[in-house]
PDB file of C-alpha atoms in Angstrom:
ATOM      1  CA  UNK A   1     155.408 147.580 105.771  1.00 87.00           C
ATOM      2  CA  UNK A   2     152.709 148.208 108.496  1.00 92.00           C
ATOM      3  CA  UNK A   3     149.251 147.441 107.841  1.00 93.00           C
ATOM      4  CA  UNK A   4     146.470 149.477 109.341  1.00 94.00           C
ATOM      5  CA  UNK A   5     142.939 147.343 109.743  1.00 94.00           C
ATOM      6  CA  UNK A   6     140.554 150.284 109.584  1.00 94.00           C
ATOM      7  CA  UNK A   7     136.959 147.776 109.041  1.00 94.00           C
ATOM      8  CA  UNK A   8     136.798 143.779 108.931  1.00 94.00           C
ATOM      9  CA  UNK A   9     133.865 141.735 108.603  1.00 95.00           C
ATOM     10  CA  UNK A  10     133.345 138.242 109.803  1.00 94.00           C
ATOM     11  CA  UNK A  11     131.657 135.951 108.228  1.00 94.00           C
ATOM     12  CA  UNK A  12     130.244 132.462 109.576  1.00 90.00           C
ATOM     13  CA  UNK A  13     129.167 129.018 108.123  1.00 87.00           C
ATOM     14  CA  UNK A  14     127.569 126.430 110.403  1.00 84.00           C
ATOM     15  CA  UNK A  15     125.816 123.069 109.999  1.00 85.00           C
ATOM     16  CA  UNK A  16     124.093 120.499 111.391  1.00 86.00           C
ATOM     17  CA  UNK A  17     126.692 117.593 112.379  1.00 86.00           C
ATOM     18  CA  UNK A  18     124.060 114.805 111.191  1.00 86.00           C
ATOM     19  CA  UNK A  19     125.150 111.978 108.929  1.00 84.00           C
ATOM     20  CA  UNK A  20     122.963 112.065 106.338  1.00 87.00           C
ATOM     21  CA  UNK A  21     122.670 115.366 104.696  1.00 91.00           C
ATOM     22  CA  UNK A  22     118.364 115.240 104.020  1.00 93.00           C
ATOM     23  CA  UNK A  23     115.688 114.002 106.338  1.00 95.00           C
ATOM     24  CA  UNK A  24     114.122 110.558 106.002  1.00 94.00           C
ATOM     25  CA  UNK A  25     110.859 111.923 106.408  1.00 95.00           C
ATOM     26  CA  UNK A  26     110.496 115.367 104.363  1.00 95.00           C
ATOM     27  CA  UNK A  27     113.399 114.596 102.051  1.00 93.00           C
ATOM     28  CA  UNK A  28     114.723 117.850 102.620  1.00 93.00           C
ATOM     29  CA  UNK A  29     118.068 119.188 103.304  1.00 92.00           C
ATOM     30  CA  UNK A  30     118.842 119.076 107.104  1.00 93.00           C
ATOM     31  CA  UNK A  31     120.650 122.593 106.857  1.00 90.00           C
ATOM     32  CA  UNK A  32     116.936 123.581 105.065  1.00 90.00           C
ATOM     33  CA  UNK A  33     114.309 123.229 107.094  1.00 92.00           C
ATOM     34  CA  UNK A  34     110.927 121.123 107.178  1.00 94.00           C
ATOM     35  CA  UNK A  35     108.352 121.971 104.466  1.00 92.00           C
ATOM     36  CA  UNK A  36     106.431 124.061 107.513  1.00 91.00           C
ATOM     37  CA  UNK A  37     109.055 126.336 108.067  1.00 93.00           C
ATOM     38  CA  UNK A  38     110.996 129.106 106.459  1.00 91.00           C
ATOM     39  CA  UNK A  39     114.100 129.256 107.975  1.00 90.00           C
ATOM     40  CA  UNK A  40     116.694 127.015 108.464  1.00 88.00           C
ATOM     41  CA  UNK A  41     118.075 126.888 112.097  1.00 85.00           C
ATOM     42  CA  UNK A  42     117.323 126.969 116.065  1.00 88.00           C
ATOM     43  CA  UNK A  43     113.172 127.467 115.083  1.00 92.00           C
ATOM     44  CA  UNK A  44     113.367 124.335 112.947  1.00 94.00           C
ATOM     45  CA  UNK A  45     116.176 121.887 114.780  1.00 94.00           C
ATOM     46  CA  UNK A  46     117.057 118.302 114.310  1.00 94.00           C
ATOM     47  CA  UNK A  47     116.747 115.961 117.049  1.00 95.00           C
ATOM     48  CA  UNK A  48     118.235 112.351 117.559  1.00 95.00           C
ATOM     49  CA  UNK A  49     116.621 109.348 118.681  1.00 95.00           C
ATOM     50  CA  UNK A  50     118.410 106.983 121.057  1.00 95.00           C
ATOM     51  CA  UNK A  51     118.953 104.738 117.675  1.00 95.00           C
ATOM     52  CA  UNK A  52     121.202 107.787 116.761  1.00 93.00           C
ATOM     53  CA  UNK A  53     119.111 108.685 113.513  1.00 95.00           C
ATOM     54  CA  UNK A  54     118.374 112.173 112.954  1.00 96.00           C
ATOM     55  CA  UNK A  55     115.306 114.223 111.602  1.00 96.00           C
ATOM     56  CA  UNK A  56     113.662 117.729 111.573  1.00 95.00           C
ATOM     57  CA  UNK A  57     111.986 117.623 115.161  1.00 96.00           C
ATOM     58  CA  UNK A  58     109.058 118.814 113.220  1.00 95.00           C
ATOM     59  CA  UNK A  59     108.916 115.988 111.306  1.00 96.00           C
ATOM     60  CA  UNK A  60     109.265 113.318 113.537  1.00 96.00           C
ATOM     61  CA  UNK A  61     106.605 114.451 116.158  1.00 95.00           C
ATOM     62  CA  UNK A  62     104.332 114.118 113.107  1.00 95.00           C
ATOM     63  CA  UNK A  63     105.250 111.007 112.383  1.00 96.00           C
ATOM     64  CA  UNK A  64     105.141 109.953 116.650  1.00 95.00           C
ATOM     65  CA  UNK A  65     101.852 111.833 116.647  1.00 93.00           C
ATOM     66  CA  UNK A  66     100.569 110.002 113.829  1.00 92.00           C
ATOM     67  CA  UNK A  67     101.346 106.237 115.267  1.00 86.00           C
ATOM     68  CA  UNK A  68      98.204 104.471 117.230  1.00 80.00           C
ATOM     69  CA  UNK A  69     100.731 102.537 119.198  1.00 78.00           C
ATOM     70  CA  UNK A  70     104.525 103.155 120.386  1.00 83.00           C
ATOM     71  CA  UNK A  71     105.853 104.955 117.554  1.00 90.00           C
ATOM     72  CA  UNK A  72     109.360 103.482 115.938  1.00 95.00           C
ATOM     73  CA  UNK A  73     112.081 105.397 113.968  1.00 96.00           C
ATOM     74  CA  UNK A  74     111.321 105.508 110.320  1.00 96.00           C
ATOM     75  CA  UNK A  75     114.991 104.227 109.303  1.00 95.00           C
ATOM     76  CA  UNK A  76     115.485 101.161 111.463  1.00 95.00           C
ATOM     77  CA  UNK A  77     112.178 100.354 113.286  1.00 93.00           C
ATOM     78  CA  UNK A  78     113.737 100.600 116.973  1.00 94.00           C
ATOM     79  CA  UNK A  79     110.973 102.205 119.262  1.00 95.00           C
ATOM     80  CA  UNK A  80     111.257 105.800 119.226  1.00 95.00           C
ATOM     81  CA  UNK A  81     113.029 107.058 121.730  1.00 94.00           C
ATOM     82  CA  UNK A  82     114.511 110.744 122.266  1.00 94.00           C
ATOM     83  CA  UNK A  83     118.169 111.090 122.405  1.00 91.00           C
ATOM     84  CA  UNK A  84     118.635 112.123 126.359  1.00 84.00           C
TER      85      UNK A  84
ATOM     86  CA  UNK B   1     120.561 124.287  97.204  1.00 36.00           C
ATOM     87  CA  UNK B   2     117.565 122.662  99.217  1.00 37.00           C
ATOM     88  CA  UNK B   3     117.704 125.976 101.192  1.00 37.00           C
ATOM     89  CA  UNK B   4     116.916 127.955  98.582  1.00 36.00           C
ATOM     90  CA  UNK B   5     114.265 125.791  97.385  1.00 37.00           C
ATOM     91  CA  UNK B   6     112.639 125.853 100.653  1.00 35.00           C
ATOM     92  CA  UNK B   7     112.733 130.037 100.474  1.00 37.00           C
ATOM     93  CA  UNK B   8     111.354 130.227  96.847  1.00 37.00           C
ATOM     94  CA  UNK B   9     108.825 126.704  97.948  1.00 37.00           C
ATOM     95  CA  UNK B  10     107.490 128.595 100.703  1.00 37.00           C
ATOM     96  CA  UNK B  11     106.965 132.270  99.317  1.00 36.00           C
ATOM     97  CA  UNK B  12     103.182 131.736  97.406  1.00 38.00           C
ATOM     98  CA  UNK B  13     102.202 129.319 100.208  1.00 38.00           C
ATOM     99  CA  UNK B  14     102.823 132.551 102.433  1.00 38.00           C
ATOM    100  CA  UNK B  15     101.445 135.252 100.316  1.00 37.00           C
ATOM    101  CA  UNK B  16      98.269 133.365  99.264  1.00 37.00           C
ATOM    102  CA  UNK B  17      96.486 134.228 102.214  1.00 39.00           C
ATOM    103  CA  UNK B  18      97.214 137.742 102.043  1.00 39.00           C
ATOM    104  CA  UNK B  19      95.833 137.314  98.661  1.00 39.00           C
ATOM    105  CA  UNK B  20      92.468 135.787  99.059  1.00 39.00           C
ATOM    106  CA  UNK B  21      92.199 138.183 102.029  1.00 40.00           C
ATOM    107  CA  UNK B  22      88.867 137.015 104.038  1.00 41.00           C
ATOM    108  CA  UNK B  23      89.094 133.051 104.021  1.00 39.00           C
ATOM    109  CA  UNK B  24      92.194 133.249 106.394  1.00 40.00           C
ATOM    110  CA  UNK B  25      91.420 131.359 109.128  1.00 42.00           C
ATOM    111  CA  UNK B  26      90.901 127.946 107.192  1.00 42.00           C
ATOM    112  CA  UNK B  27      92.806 127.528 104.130  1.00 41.00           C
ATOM    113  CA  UNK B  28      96.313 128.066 105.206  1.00 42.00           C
ATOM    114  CA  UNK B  29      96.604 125.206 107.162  1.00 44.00           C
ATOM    115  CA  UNK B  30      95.435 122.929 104.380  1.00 46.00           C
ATOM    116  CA  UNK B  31      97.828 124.853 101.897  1.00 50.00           C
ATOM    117  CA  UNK B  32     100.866 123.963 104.099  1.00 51.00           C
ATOM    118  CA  UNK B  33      99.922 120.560 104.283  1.00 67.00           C
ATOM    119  CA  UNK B  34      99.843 119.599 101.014  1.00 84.00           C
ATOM    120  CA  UNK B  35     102.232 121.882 100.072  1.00 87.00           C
ATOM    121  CA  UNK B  36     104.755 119.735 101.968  1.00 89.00           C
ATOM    122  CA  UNK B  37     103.713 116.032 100.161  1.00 93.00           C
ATOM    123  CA  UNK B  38     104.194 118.303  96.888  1.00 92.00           C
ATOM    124  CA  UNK B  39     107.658 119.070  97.654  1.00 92.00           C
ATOM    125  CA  UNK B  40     108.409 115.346  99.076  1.00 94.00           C
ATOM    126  CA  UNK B  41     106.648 114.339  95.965  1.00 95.00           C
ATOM    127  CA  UNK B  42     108.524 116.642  93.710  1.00 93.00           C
ATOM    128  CA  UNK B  43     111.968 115.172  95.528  1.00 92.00           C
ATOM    129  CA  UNK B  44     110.982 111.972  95.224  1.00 94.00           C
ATOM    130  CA  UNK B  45     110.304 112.599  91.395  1.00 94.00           C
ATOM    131  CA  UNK B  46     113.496 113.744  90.416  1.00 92.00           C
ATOM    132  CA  UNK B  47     115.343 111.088  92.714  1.00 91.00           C
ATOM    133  CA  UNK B  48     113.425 108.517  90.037  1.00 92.00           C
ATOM    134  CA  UNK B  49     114.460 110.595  87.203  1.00 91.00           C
ATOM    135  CA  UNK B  50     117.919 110.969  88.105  1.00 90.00           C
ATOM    136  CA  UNK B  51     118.704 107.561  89.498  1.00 84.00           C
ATOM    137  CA  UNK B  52     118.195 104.982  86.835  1.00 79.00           C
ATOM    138  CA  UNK B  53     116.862 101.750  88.950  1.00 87.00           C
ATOM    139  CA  UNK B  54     116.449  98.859  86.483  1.00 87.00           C
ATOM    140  CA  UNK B  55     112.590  97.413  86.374  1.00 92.00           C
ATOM    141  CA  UNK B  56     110.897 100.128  88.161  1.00 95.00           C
ATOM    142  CA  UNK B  57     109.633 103.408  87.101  1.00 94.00           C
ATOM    143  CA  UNK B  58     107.240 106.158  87.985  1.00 96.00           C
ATOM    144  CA  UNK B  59     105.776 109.020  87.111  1.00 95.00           C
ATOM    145  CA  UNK B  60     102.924 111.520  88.088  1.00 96.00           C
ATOM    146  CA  UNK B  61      99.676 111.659  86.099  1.00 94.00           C
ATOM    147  CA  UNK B  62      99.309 114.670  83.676  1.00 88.00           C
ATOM    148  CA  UNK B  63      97.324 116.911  85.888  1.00 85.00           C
ATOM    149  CA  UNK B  64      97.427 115.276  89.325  1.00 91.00           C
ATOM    150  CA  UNK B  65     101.015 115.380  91.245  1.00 93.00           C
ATOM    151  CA  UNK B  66      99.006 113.296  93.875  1.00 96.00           C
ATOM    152  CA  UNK B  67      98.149 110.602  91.603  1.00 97.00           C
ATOM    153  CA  UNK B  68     101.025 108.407  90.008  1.00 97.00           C
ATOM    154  CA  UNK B  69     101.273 105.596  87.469  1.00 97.00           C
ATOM    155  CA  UNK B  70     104.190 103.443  88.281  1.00 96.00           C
ATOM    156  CA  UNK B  71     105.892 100.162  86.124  1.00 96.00           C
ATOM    157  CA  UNK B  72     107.526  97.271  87.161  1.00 96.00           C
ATOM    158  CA  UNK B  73     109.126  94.416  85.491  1.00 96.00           C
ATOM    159  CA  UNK B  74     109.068  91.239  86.441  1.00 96.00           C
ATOM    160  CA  UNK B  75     112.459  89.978  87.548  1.00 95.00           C
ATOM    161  CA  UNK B  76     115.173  87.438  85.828  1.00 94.00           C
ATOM    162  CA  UNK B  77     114.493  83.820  86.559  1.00 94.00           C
ATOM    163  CA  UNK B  78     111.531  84.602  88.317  1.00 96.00           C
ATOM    164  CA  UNK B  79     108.416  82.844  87.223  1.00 97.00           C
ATOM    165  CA  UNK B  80     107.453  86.662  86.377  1.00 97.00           C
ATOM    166  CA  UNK B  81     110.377  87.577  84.278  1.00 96.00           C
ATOM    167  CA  UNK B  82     109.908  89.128  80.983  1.00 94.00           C
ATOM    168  CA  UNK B  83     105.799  90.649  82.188  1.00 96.00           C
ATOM    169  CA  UNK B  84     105.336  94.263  82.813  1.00 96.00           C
ATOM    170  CA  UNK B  85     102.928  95.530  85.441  1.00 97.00           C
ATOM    171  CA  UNK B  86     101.255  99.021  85.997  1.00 97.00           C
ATOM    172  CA  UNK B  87      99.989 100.239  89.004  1.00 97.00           C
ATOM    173  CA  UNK B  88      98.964 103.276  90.300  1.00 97.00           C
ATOM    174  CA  UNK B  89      99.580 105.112  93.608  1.00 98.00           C
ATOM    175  CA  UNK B  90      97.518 107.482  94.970  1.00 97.00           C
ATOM    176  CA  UNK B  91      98.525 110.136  97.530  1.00 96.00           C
ATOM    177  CA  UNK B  92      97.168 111.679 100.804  1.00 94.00           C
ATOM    178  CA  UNK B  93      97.707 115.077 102.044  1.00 93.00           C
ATOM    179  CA  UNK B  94      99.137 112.744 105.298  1.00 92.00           C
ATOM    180  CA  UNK B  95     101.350 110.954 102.805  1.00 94.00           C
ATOM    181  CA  UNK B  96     104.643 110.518 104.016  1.00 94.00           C
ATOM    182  CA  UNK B  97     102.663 109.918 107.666  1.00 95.00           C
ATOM    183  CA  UNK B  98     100.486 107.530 106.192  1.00 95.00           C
ATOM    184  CA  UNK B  99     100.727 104.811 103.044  1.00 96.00           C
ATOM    185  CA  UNK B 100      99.735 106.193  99.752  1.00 97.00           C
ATOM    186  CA  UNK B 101      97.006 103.729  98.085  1.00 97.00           C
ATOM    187  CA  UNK B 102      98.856 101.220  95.849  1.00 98.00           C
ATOM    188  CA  UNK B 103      97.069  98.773  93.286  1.00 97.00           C
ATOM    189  CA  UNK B 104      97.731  96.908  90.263  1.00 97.00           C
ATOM    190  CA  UNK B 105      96.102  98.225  87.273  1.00 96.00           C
ATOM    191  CA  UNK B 106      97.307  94.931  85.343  1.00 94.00           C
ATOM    192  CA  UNK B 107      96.111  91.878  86.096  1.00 93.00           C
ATOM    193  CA  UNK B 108      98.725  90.084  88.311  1.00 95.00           C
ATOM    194  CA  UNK B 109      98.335  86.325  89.072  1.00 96.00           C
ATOM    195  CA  UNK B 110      99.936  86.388  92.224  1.00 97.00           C
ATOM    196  CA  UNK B 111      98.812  84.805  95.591  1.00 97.00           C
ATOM    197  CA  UNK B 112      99.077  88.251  97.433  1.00 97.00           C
ATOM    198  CA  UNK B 113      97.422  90.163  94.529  1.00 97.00           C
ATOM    199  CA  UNK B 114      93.465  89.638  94.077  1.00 96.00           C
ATOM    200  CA  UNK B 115      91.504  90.073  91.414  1.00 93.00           C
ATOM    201  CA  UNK B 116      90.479  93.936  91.635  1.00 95.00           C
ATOM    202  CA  UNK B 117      94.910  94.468  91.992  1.00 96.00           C
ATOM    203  CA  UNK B 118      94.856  94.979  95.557  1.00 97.00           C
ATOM    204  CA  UNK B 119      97.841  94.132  97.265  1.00 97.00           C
ATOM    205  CA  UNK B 120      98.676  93.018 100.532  1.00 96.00           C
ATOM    206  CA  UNK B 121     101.925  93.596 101.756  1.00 96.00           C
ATOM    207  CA  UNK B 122     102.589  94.587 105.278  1.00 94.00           C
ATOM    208  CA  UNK B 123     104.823  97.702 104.364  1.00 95.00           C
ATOM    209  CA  UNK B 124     101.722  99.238 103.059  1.00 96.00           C
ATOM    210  CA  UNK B 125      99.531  98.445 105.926  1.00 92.00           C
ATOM    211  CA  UNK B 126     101.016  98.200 109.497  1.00 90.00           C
ATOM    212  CA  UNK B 127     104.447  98.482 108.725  1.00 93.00           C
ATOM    213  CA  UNK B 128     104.364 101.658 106.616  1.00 95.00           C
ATOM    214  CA  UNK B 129     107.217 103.937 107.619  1.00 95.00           C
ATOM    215  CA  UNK B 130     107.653 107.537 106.789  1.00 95.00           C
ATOM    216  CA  UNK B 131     110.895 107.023 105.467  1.00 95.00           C
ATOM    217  CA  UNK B 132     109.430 104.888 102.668  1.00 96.00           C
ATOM    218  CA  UNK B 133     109.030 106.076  99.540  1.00 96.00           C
ATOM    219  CA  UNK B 134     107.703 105.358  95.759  1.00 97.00           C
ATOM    220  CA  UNK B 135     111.025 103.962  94.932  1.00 96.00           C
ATOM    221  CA  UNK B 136     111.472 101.681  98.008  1.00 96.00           C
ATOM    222  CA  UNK B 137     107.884 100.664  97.667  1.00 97.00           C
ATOM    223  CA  UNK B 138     108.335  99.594  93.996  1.00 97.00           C
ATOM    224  CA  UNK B 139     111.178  97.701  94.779  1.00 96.00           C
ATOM    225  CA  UNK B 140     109.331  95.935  97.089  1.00 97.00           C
ATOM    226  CA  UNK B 141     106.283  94.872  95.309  1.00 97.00           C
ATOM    227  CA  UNK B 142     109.094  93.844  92.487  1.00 97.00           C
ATOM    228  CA  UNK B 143     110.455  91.462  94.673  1.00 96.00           C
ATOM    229  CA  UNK B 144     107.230  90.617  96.413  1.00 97.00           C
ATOM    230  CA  UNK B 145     106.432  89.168  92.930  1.00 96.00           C
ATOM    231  CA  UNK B 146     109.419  86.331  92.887  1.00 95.00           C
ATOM    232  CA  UNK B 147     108.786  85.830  96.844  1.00 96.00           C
ATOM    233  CA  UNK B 148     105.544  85.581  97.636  1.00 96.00           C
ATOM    234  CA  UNK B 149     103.752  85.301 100.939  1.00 95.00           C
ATOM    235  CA  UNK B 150     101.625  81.557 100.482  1.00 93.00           C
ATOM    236  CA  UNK B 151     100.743  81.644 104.385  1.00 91.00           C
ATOM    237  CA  UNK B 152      98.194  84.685 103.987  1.00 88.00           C
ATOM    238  CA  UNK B 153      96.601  84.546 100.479  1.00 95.00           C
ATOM    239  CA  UNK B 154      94.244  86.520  98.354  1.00 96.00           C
ATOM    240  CA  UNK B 155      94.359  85.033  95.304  1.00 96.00           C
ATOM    241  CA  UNK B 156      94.146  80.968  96.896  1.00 96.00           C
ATOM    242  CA  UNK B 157      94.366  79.357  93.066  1.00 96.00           C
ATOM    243  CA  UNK B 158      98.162  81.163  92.434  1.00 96.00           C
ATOM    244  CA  UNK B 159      99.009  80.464  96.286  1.00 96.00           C
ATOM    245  CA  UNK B 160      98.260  76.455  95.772  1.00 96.00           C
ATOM    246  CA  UNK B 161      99.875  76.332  91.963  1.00 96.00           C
ATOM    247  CA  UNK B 162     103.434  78.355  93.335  1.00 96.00           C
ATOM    248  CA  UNK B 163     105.009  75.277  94.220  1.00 96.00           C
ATOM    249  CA  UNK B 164     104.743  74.480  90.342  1.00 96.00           C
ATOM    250  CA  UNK B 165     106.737  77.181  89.121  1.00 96.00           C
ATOM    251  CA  UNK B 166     106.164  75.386  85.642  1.00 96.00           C
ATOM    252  CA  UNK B 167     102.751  75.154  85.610  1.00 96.00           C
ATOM    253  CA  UNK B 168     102.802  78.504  87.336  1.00 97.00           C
ATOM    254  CA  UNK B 169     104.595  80.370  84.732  1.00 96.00           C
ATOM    255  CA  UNK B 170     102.249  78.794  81.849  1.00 96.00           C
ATOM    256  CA  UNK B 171      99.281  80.373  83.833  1.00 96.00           C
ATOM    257  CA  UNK B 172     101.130  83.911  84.215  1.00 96.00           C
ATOM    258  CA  UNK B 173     102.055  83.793  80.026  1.00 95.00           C
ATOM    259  CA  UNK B 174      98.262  82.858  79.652  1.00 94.00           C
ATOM    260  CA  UNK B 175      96.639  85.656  81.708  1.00 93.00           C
ATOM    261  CA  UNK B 176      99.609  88.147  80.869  1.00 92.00           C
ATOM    262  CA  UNK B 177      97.909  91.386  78.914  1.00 89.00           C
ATOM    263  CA  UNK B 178     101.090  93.068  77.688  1.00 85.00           C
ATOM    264  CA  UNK B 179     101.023  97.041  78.207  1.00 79.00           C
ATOM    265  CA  UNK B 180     101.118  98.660  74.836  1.00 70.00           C
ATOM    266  CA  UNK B 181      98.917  96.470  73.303  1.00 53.00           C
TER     267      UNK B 181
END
């Protein structure tokens, strides 16, 4: 028997390769987004610190922005660094 | 699941505006902001409802979602065990950025409670993190209770009687004011 393709549509999944599956800070899912966004994906990514923990990058510049001093990671307390 | 919360969440925050039509510029911003501590507060809600954690529990006021009345139990063979505390916790629109307000509405003979129910304990001042929450921060006043801190007192008269825990527990069973009473 021969099969003839005539139409095929492809259909993709991705997700964020964190290890938790919701942010410390918002408590939402990382494949959501922060509360100040709409869309899940590249406008609202996650970003690591150099302790390896993950969060929206939205929601950990407010919570670096929002430190008087060196700001540390929410989780474990190690001064917040970026991920190079 | 969250995803589609976050669609559905987001929808009247974004068509308010529209709505009210000439007080753009200023609301929105507001709006957004304390729409995100509701929907951290509404997580954090039915995390407490759906995890059952022994001693501790919280819940919002009737009209208020940034105002919550929280219980704790003293724990076993503590000098506390068998008393049951209230407290209340009061929400910012910075909240998870900064500490809510936390304060016993019970009277609490404790050396790091004073006598209006303020608290000190260094989670809720300088070493508030975002990733803290109502849960975590019940848990932590619950076992703040067995171990307190006597180097930095506010109440000096439960700080010099802790290292009588029998005397100690006569004086918590005398100044105890049971809940439902």
């Amino acid at each position: 028997m021969k099969v003839k393709i005539l139409q095929w549509h492809a259909v993709a999944s991705w997700t964020w390769d964190a290890q938790d599956e919701t942010c410390g800070i918002c408590r939402m899912a990382f494949d959501g987004c922060c509360p100040d966004c709409k869309l899940p994906g590249d406008d609202c990514p996650l970003i690591w610190g150099a302790c390896n923990h993950a969060f929206h990058l939205h929601c950990i510049l407010k919570w670096v922005n929002s430190q008087t001093s060196q700001a540390h990671c929410p989780m474990c307390r190690r001064e917040w660094q970026f991920k190079e | 699941m969250a995803t589609v919360n976050g669609y559905t969440g987001n929808t009247p925050a974004a068509t308010t505006p529209a709505a009210t039509g000439s007080k753009q510029s200023a609301p929105p911003t507001k709006t957004v902001d304390s729409h995100s501590v509701l929907k951290r507060l509404q997580s954090e809600l039915m995390g407490l409802m759906m995890g059952a954690d022994p001693g501790i529990s919280a819940f919002p006021e009737e009209d208020n979602i940034f105002c919550w009345k929280g219980t704790i139990t003293g724990s076993k063979d503590t000098v506390f065990e068998g008393t049951e505390y209230r407290l209340s916790l009061t929400f910012s629109n910075d909240y998870p950025f900064k500490s809510p307000k936390v304060k016993f509405e019970t009277c609490c003979f404790h050396p790091n409670v004073d006598l209006y129910g303020n608290i000190c304990l260094d989670i809720l001042q300088d070493k508030w993190s975002s990733a803290y929450d109502v849960r975590t921060i019940l848990l932590s006043i619950q076992s703040l209770l067995g171990e307190p801190n006597i180097s930095s007192p506010l109440n000096n008269q439960a700080a010099q009687l802790w290292s009588n825990q029998e005397e100690y527990r006569k004086m918590v069973e005398k100044l105890y004011k049971p809940l439902n009473a």
